[in-house]
mmCIF file with all atom_site columns, C-alpha atoms in Angstrom:
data_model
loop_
_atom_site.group_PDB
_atom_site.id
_atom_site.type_symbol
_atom_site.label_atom_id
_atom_site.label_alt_id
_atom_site.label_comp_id
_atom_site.label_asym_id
_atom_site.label_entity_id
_atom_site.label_seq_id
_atom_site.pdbx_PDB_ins_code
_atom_site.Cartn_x
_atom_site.Cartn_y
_atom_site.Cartn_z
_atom_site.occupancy
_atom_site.B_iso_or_equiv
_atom_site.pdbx_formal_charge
_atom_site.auth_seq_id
_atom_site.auth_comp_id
_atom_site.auth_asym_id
_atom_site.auth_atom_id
_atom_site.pdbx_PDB_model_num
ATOM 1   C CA . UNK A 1 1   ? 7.713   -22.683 29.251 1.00 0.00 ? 126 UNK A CA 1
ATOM 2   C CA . UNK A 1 2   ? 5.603   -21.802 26.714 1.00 0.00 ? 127 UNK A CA 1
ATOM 3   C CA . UNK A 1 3   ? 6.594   -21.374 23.346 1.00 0.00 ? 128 UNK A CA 1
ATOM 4   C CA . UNK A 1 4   ? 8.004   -18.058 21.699 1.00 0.00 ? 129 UNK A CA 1
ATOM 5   C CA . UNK A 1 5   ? 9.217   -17.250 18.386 1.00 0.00 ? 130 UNK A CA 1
ATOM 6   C CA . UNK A 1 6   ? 11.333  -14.251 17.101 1.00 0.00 ? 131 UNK A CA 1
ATOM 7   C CA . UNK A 1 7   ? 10.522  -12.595 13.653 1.00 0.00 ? 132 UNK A CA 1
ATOM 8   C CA . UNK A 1 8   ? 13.677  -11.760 11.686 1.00 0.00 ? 133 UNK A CA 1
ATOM 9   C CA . UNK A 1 9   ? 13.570  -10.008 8.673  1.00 0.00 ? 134 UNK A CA 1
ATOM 10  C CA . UNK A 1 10  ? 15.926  -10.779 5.703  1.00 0.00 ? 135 UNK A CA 1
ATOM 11  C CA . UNK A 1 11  ? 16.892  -8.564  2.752  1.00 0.00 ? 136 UNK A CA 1
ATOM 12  C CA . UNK A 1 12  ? 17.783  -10.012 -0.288 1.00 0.00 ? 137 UNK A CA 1
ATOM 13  C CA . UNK A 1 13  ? 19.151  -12.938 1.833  1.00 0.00 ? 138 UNK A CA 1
ATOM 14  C CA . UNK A 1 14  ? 20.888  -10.785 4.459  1.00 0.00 ? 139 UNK A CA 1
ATOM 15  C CA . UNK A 1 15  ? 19.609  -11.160 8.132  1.00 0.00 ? 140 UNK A CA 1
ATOM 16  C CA . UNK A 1 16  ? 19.079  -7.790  9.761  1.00 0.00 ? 141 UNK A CA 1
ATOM 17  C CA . UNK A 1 17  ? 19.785  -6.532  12.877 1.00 0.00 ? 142 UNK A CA 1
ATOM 18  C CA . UNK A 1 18  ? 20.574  -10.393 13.975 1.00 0.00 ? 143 UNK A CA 1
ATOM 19  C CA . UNK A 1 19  ? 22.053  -9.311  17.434 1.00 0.00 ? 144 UNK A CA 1
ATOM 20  C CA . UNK A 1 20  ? 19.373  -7.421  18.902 1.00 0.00 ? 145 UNK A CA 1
ATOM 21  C CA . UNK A 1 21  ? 17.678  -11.249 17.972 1.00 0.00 ? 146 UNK A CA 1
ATOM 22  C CA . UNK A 1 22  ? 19.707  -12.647 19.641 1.00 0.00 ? 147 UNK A CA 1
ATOM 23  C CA . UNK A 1 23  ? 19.784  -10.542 22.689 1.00 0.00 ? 148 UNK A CA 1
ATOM 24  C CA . UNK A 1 24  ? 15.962  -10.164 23.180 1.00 0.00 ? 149 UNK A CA 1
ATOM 25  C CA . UNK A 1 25  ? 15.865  -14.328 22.998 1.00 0.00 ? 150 UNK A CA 1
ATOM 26  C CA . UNK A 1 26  ? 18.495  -14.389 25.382 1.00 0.00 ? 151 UNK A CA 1
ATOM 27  C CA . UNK A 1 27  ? 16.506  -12.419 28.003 1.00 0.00 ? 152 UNK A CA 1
ATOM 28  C CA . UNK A 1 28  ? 13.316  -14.307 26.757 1.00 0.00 ? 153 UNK A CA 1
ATOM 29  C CA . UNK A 1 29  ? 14.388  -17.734 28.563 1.00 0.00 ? 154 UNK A CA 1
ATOM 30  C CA . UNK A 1 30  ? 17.521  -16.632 30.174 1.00 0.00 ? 155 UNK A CA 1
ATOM 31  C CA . UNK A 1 31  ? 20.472  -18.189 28.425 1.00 0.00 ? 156 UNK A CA 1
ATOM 32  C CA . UNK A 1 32  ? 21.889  -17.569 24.914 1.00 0.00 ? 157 UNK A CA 1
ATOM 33  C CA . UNK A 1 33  ? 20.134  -19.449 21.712 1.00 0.00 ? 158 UNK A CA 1
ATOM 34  C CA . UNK A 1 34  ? 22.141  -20.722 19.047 1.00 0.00 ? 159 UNK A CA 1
ATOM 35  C CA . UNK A 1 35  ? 20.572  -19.937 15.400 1.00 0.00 ? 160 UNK A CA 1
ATOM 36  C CA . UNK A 1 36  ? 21.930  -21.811 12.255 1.00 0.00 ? 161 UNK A CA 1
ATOM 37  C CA . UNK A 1 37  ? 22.960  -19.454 9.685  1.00 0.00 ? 162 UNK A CA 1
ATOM 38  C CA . UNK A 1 38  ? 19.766  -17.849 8.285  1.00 0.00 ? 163 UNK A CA 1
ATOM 39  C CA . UNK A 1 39  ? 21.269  -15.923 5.393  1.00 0.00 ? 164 UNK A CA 1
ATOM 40  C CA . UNK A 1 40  ? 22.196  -19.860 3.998  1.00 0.00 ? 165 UNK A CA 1
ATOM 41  C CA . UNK A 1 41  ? 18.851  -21.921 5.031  1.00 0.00 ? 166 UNK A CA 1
ATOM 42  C CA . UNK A 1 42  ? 16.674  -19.435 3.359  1.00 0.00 ? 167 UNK A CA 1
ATOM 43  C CA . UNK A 1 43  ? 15.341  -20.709 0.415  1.00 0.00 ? 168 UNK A CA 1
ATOM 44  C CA . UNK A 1 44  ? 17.333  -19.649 -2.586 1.00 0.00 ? 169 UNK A CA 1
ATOM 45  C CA . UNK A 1 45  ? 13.860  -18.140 -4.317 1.00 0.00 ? 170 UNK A CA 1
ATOM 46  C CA . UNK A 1 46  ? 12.914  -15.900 -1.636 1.00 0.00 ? 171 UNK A CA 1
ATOM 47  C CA . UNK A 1 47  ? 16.583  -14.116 -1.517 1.00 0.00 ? 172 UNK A CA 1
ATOM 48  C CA . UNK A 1 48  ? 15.059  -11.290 -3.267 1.00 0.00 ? 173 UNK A CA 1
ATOM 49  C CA . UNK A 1 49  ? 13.022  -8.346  -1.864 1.00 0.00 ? 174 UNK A CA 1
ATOM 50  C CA . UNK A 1 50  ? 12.007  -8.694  1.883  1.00 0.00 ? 175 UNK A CA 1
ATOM 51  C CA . UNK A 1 51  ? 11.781  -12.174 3.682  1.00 0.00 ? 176 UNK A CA 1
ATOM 52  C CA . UNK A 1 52  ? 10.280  -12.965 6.586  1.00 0.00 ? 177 UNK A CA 1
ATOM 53  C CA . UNK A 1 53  ? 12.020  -15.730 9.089  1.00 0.00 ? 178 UNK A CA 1
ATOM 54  C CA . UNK A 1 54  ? 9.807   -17.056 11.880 1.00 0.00 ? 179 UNK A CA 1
ATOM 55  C CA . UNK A 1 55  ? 11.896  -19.092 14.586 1.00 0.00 ? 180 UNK A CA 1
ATOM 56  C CA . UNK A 1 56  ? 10.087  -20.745 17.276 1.00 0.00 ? 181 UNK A CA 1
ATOM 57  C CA . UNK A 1 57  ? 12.082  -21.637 20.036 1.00 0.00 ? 182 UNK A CA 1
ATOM 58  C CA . UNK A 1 58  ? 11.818  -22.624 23.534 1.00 0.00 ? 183 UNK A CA 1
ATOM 59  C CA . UNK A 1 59  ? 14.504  -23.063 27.065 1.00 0.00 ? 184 UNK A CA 1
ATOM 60  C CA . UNK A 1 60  ? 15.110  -26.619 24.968 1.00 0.00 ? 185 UNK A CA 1
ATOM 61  C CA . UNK A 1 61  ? 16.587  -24.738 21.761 1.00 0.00 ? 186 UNK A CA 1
ATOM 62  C CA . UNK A 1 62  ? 15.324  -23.905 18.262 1.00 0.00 ? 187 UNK A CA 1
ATOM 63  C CA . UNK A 1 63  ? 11.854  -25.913 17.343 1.00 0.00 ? 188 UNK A CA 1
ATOM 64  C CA . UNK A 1 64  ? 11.000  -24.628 13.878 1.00 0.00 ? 189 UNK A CA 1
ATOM 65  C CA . UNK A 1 65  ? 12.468  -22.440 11.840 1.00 0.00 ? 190 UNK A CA 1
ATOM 66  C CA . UNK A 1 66  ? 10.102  -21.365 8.452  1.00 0.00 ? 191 UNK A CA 1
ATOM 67  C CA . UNK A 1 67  ? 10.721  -18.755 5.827  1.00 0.00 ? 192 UNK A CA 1
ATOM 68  C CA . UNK A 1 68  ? 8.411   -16.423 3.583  1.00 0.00 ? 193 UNK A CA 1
ATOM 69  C CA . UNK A 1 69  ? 7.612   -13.700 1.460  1.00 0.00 ? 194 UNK A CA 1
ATOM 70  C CA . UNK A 1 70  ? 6.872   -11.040 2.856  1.00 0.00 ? 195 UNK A CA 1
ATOM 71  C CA . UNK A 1 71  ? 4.841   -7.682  1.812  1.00 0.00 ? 196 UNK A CA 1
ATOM 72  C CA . UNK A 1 72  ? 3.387   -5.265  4.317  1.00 0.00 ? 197 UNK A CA 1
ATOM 73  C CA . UNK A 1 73  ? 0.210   -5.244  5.723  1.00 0.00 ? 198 UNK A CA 1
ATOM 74  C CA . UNK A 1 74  ? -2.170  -1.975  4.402  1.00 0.00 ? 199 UNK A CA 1
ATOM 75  C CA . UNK A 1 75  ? -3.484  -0.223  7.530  1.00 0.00 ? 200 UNK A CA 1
ATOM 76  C CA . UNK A 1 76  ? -5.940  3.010   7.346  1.00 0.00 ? 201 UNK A CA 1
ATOM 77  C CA . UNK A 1 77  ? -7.021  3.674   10.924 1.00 0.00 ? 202 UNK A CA 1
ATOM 78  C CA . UNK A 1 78  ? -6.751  2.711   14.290 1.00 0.00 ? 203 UNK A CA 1
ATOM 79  C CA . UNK A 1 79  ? -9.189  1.790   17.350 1.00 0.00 ? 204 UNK A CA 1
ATOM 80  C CA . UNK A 1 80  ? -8.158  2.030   20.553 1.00 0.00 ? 205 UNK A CA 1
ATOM 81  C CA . UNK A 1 81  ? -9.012  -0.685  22.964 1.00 0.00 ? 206 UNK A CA 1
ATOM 82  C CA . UNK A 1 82  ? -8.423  -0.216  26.816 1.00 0.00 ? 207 UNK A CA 1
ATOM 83  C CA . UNK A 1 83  ? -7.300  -4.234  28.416 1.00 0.00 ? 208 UNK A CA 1
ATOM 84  C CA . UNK A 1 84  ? -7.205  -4.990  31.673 1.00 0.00 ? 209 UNK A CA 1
ATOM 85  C CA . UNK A 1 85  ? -4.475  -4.704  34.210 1.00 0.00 ? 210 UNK A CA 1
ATOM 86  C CA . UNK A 1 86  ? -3.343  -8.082  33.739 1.00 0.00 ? 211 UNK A CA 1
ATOM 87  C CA . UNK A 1 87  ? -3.336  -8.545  29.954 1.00 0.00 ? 212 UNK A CA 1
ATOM 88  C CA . UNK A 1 88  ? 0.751   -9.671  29.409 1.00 0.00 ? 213 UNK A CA 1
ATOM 89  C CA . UNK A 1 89  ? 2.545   -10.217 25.991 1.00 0.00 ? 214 UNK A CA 1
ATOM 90  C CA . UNK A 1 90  ? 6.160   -8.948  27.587 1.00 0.00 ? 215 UNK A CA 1
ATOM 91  C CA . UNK A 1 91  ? 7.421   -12.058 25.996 1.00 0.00 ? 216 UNK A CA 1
ATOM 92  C CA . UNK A 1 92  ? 6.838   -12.816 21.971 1.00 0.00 ? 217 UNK A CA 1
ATOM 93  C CA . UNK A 1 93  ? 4.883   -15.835 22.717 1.00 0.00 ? 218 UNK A CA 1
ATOM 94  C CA . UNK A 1 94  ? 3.596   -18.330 19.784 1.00 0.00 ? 219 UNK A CA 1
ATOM 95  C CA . UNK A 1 95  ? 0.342   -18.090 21.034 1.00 0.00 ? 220 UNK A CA 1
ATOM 96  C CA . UNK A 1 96  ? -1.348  -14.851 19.994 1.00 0.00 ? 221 UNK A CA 1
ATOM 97  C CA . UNK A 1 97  ? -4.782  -15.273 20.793 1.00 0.00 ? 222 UNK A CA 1
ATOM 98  C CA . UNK A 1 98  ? -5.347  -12.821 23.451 1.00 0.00 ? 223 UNK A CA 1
ATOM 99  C CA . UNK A 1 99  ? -3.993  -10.249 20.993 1.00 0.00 ? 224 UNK A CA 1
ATOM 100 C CA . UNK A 1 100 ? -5.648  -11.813 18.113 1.00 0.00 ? 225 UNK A CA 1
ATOM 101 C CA . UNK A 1 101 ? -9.086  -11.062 19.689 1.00 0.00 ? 226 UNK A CA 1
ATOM 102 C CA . UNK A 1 102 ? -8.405  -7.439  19.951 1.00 0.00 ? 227 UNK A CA 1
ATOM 103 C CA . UNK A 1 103 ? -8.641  -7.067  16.143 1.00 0.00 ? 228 UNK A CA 1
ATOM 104 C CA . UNK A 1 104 ? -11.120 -9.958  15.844 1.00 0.00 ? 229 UNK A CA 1
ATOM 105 C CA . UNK A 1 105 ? -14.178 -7.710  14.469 1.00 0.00 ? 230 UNK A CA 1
ATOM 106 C CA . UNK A 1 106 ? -12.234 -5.298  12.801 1.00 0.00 ? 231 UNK A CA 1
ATOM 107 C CA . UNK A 1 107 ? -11.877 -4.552  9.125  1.00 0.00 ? 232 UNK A CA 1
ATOM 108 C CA . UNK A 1 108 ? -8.766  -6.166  7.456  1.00 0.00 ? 233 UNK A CA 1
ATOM 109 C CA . UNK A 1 109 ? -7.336  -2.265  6.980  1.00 0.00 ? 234 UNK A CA 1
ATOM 110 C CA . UNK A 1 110 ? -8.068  -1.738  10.551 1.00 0.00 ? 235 UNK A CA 1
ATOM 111 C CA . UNK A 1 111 ? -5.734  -2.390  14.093 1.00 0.00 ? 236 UNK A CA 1
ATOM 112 C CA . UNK A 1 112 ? -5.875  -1.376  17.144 1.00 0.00 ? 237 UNK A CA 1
ATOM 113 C CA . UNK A 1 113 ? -3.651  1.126   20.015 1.00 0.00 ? 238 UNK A CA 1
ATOM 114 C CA . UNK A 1 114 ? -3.791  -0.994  23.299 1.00 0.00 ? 239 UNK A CA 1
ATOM 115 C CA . UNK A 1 115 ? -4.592  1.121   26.209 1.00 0.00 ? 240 UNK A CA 1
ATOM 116 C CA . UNK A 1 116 ? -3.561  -0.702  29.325 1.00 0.00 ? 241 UNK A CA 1
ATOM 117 C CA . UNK A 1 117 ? -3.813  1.605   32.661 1.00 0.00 ? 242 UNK A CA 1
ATOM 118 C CA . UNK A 1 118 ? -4.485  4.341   31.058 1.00 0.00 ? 243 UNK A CA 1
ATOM 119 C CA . UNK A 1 119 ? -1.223  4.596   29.240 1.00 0.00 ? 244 UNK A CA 1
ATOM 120 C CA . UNK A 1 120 ? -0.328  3.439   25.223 1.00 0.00 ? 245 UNK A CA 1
ATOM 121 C CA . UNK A 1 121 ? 1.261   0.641   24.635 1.00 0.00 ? 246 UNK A CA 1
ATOM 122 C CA . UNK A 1 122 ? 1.781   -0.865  20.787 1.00 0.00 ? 247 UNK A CA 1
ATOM 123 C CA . UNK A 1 123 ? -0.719  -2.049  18.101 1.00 0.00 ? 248 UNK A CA 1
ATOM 124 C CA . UNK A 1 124 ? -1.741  -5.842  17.853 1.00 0.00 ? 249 UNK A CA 1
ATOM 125 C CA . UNK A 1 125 ? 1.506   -6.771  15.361 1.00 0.00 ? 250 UNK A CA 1
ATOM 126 C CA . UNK A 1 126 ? 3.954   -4.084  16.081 1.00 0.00 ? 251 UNK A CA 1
ATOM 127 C CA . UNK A 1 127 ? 4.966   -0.934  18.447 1.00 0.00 ? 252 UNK A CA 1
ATOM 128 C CA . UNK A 1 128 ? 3.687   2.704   17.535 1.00 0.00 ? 253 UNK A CA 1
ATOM 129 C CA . UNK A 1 129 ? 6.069   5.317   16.528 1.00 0.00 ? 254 UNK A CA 1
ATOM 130 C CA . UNK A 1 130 ? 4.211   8.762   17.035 1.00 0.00 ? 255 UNK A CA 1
ATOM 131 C CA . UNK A 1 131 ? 5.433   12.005  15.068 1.00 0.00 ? 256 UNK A CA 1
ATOM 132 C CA . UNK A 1 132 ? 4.818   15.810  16.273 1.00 0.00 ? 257 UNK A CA 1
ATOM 133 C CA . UNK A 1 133 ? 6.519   18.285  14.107 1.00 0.00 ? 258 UNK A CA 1
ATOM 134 C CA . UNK A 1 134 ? 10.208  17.053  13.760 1.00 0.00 ? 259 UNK A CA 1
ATOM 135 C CA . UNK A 1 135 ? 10.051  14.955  16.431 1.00 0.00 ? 260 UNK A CA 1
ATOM 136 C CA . UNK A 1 136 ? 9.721   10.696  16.921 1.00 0.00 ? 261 UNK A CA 1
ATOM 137 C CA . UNK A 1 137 ? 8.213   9.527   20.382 1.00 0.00 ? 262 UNK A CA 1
ATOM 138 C CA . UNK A 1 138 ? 7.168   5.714   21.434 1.00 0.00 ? 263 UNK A CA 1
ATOM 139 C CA . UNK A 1 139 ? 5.616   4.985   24.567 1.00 0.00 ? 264 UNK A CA 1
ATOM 140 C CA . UNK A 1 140 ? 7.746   3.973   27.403 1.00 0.00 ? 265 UNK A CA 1
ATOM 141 C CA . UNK A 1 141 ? 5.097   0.811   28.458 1.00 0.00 ? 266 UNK A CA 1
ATOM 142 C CA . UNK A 1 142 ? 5.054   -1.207  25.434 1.00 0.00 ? 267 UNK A CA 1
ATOM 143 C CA . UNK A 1 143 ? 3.778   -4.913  25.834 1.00 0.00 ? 268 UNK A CA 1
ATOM 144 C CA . UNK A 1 144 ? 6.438   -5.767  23.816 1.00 0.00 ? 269 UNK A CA 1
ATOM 145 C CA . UNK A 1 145 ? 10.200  -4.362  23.464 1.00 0.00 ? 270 UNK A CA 1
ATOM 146 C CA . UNK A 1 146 ? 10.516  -4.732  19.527 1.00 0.00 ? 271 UNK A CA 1
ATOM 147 C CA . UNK A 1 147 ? 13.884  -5.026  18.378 1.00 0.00 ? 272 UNK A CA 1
ATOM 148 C CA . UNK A 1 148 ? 13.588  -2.443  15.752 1.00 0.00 ? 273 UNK A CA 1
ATOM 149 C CA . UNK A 1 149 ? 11.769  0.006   18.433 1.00 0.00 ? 274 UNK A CA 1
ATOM 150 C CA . UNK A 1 150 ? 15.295  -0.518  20.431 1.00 0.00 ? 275 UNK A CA 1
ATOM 151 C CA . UNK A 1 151 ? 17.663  -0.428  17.245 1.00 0.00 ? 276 UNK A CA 1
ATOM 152 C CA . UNK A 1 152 ? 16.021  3.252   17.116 1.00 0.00 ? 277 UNK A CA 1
ATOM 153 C CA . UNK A 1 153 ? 16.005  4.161   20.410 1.00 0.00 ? 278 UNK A CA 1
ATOM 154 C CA . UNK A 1 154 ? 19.670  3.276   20.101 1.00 0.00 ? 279 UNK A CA 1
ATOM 155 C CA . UNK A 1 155 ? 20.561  5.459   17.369 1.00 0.00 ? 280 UNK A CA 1
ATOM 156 C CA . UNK A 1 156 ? 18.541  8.433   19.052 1.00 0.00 ? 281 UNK A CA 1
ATOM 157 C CA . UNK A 1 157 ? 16.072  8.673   15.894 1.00 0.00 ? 282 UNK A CA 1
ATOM 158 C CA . UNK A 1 158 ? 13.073  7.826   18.953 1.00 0.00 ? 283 UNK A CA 1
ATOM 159 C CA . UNK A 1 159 ? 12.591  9.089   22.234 1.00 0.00 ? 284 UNK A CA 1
ATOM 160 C CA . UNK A 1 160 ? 10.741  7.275   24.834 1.00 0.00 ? 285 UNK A CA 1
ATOM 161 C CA . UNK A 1 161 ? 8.182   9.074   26.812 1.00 0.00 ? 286 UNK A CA 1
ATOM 162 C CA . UNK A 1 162 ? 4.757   8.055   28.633 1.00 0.00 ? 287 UNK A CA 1
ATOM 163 C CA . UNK A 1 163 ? 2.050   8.674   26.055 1.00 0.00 ? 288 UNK A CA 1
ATOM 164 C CA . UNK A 1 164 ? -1.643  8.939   27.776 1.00 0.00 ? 289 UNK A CA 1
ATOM 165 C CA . UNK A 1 165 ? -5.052  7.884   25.565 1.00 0.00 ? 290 UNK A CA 1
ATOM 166 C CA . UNK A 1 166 ? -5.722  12.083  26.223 1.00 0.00 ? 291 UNK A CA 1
ATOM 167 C CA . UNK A 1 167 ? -2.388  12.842  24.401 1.00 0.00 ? 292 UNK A CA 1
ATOM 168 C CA . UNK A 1 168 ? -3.380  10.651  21.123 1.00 0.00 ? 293 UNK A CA 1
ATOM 169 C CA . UNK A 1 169 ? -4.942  13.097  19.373 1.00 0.00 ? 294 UNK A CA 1
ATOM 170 C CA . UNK A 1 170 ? -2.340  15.394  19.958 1.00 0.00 ? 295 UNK A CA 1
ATOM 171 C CA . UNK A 1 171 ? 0.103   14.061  17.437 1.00 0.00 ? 296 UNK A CA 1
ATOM 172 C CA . UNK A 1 172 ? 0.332   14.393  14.075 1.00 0.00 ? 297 UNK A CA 1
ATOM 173 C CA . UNK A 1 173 ? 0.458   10.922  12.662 1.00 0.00 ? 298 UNK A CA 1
ATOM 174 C CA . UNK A 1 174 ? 1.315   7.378   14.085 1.00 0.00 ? 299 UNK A CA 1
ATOM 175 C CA . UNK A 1 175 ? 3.671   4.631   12.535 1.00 0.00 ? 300 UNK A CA 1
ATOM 176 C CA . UNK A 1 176 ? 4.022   1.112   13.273 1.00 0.00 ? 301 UNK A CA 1
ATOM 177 C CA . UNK A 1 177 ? 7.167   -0.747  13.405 1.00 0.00 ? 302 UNK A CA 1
ATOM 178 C CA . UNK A 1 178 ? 8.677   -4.424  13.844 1.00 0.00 ? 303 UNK A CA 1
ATOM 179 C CA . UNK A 1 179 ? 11.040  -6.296  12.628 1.00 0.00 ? 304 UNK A CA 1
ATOM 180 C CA . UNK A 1 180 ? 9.399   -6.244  9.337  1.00 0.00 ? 305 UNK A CA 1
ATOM 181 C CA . UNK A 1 181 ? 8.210   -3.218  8.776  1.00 0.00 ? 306 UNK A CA 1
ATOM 182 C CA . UNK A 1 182 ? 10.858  0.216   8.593  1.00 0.00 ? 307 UNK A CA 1
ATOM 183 C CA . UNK A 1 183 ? 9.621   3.629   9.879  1.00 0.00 ? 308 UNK A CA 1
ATOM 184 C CA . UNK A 1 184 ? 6.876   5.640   7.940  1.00 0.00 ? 309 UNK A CA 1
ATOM 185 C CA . UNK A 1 185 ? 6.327   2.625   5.948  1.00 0.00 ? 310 UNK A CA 1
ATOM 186 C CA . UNK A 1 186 ? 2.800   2.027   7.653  1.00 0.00 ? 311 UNK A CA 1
ATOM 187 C CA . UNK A 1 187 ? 2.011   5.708   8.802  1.00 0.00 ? 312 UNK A CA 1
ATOM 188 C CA . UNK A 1 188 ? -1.787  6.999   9.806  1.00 0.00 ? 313 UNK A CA 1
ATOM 189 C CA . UNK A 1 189 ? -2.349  10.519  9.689  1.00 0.00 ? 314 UNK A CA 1
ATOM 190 C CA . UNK A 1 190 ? -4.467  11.242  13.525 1.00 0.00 ? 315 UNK A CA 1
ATOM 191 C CA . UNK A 1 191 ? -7.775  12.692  13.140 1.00 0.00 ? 316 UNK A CA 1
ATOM 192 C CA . UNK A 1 192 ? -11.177 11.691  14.116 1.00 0.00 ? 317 UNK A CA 1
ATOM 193 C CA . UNK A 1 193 ? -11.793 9.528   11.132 1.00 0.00 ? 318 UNK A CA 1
ATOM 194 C CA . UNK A 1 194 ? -8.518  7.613   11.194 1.00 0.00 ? 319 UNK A CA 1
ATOM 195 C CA . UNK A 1 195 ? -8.341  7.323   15.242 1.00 0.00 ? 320 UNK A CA 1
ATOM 196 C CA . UNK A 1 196 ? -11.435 5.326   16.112 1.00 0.00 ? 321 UNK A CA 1
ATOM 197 C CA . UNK A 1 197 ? -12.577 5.695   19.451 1.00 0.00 ? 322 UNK A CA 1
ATOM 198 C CA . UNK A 1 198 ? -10.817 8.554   20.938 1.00 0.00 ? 323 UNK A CA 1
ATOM 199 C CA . UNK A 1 199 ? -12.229 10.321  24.284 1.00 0.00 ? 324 UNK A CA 1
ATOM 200 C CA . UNK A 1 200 ? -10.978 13.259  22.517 1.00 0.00 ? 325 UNK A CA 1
ATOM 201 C CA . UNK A 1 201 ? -12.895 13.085  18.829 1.00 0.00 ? 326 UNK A CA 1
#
């Protein structure tokens, strides 16, 4: 099996959400994953502020474990790419390349919504959280299940739904979320300029 590796964010020391972690690894290769204790092994300097943990693991056990600062990524607008049928990152593999070369050519401020049979799926780096009115959707075929997409879908702040390339430009704004990042932290505002790409501009 290839390798994977699950991103766990830390706040001033403190793992969060550690079981959904621990469940989505569990699925990942099919039998539960022992992690040491994160909130003591991180480095004493980076227990303040955010702190990103990167554990690479595969079905023979933890590999590498590394910790680091962490700020978030500045993104201004979006292009949507369509893959093909095939394209897969249901797992969080190590290797990123295929989604690496989505985002290749593209401005550092820039990522991408993945189209994949006609239906939304998540950015390059995290799943899309899109807001009309009062209301929170995420698409219902994400390449990934994030563990903070399902910590909201648990708490019934998001509601899944199947979210065509037509119905883009029919939101308000789009978020993105991960482990790292918390909701309307990285938020694009969905117009013409700031949705590159759209059949519907």
């Amino acid at each position: 099996m290839n390798n994977l590796i699950e991103t766990i964010c830390l706040v001033d020391g403190n793992v969060q959400r550690l079981n959904y972690h621990l469940m989505r690894m569990m699925r990942s290769i099919g039998k539960s994953c022992d992690l040491p204790d994160l909130d003591t092994l991180c480095p004493k300097h980076l227990r303040k502020g955010r702190t990103k943990c990167r554990v690479q693991y595969n079905m023979d056990g933890i590999n590498e474990i590394q910790f680091s600062s962490y700020s978030p990524k500045q993104i201004t607008s979006l292009k949507i790419v369509e893959v093909a049928d095939s394209f897969d990152y249901h797992l969080k593999y190590a290797d990123r390349s295929n989604l690496n070369n989505l985002t290749f050519s593209l401005s550092p401020n820039q990522d991408v919504i993945i189209i994949k049979n006609g239906y939304v799926t998540d950015a390059s780096y995290a799943n899309l959280i899109f807001q009309k009115g009062d209301k929170l959707y995420t698409s219902d075929t994400p390449l990934l299940h994030g563990t903070a997409r399902q910590y909201l879908l648990d708490k019934g702040t998001i509601e899944e739904c199947k979210i065509t390339e037509d119905m883009i430009m029919s939101f308000d704004k789009v978020s993105l979320i991960n482990a790292m990042l918390y909701p309307n932290e990285v938020s694009i505002q969905i117009n013409s300029q700031n949705i590159i790409g759209s059949s519907k501009e």
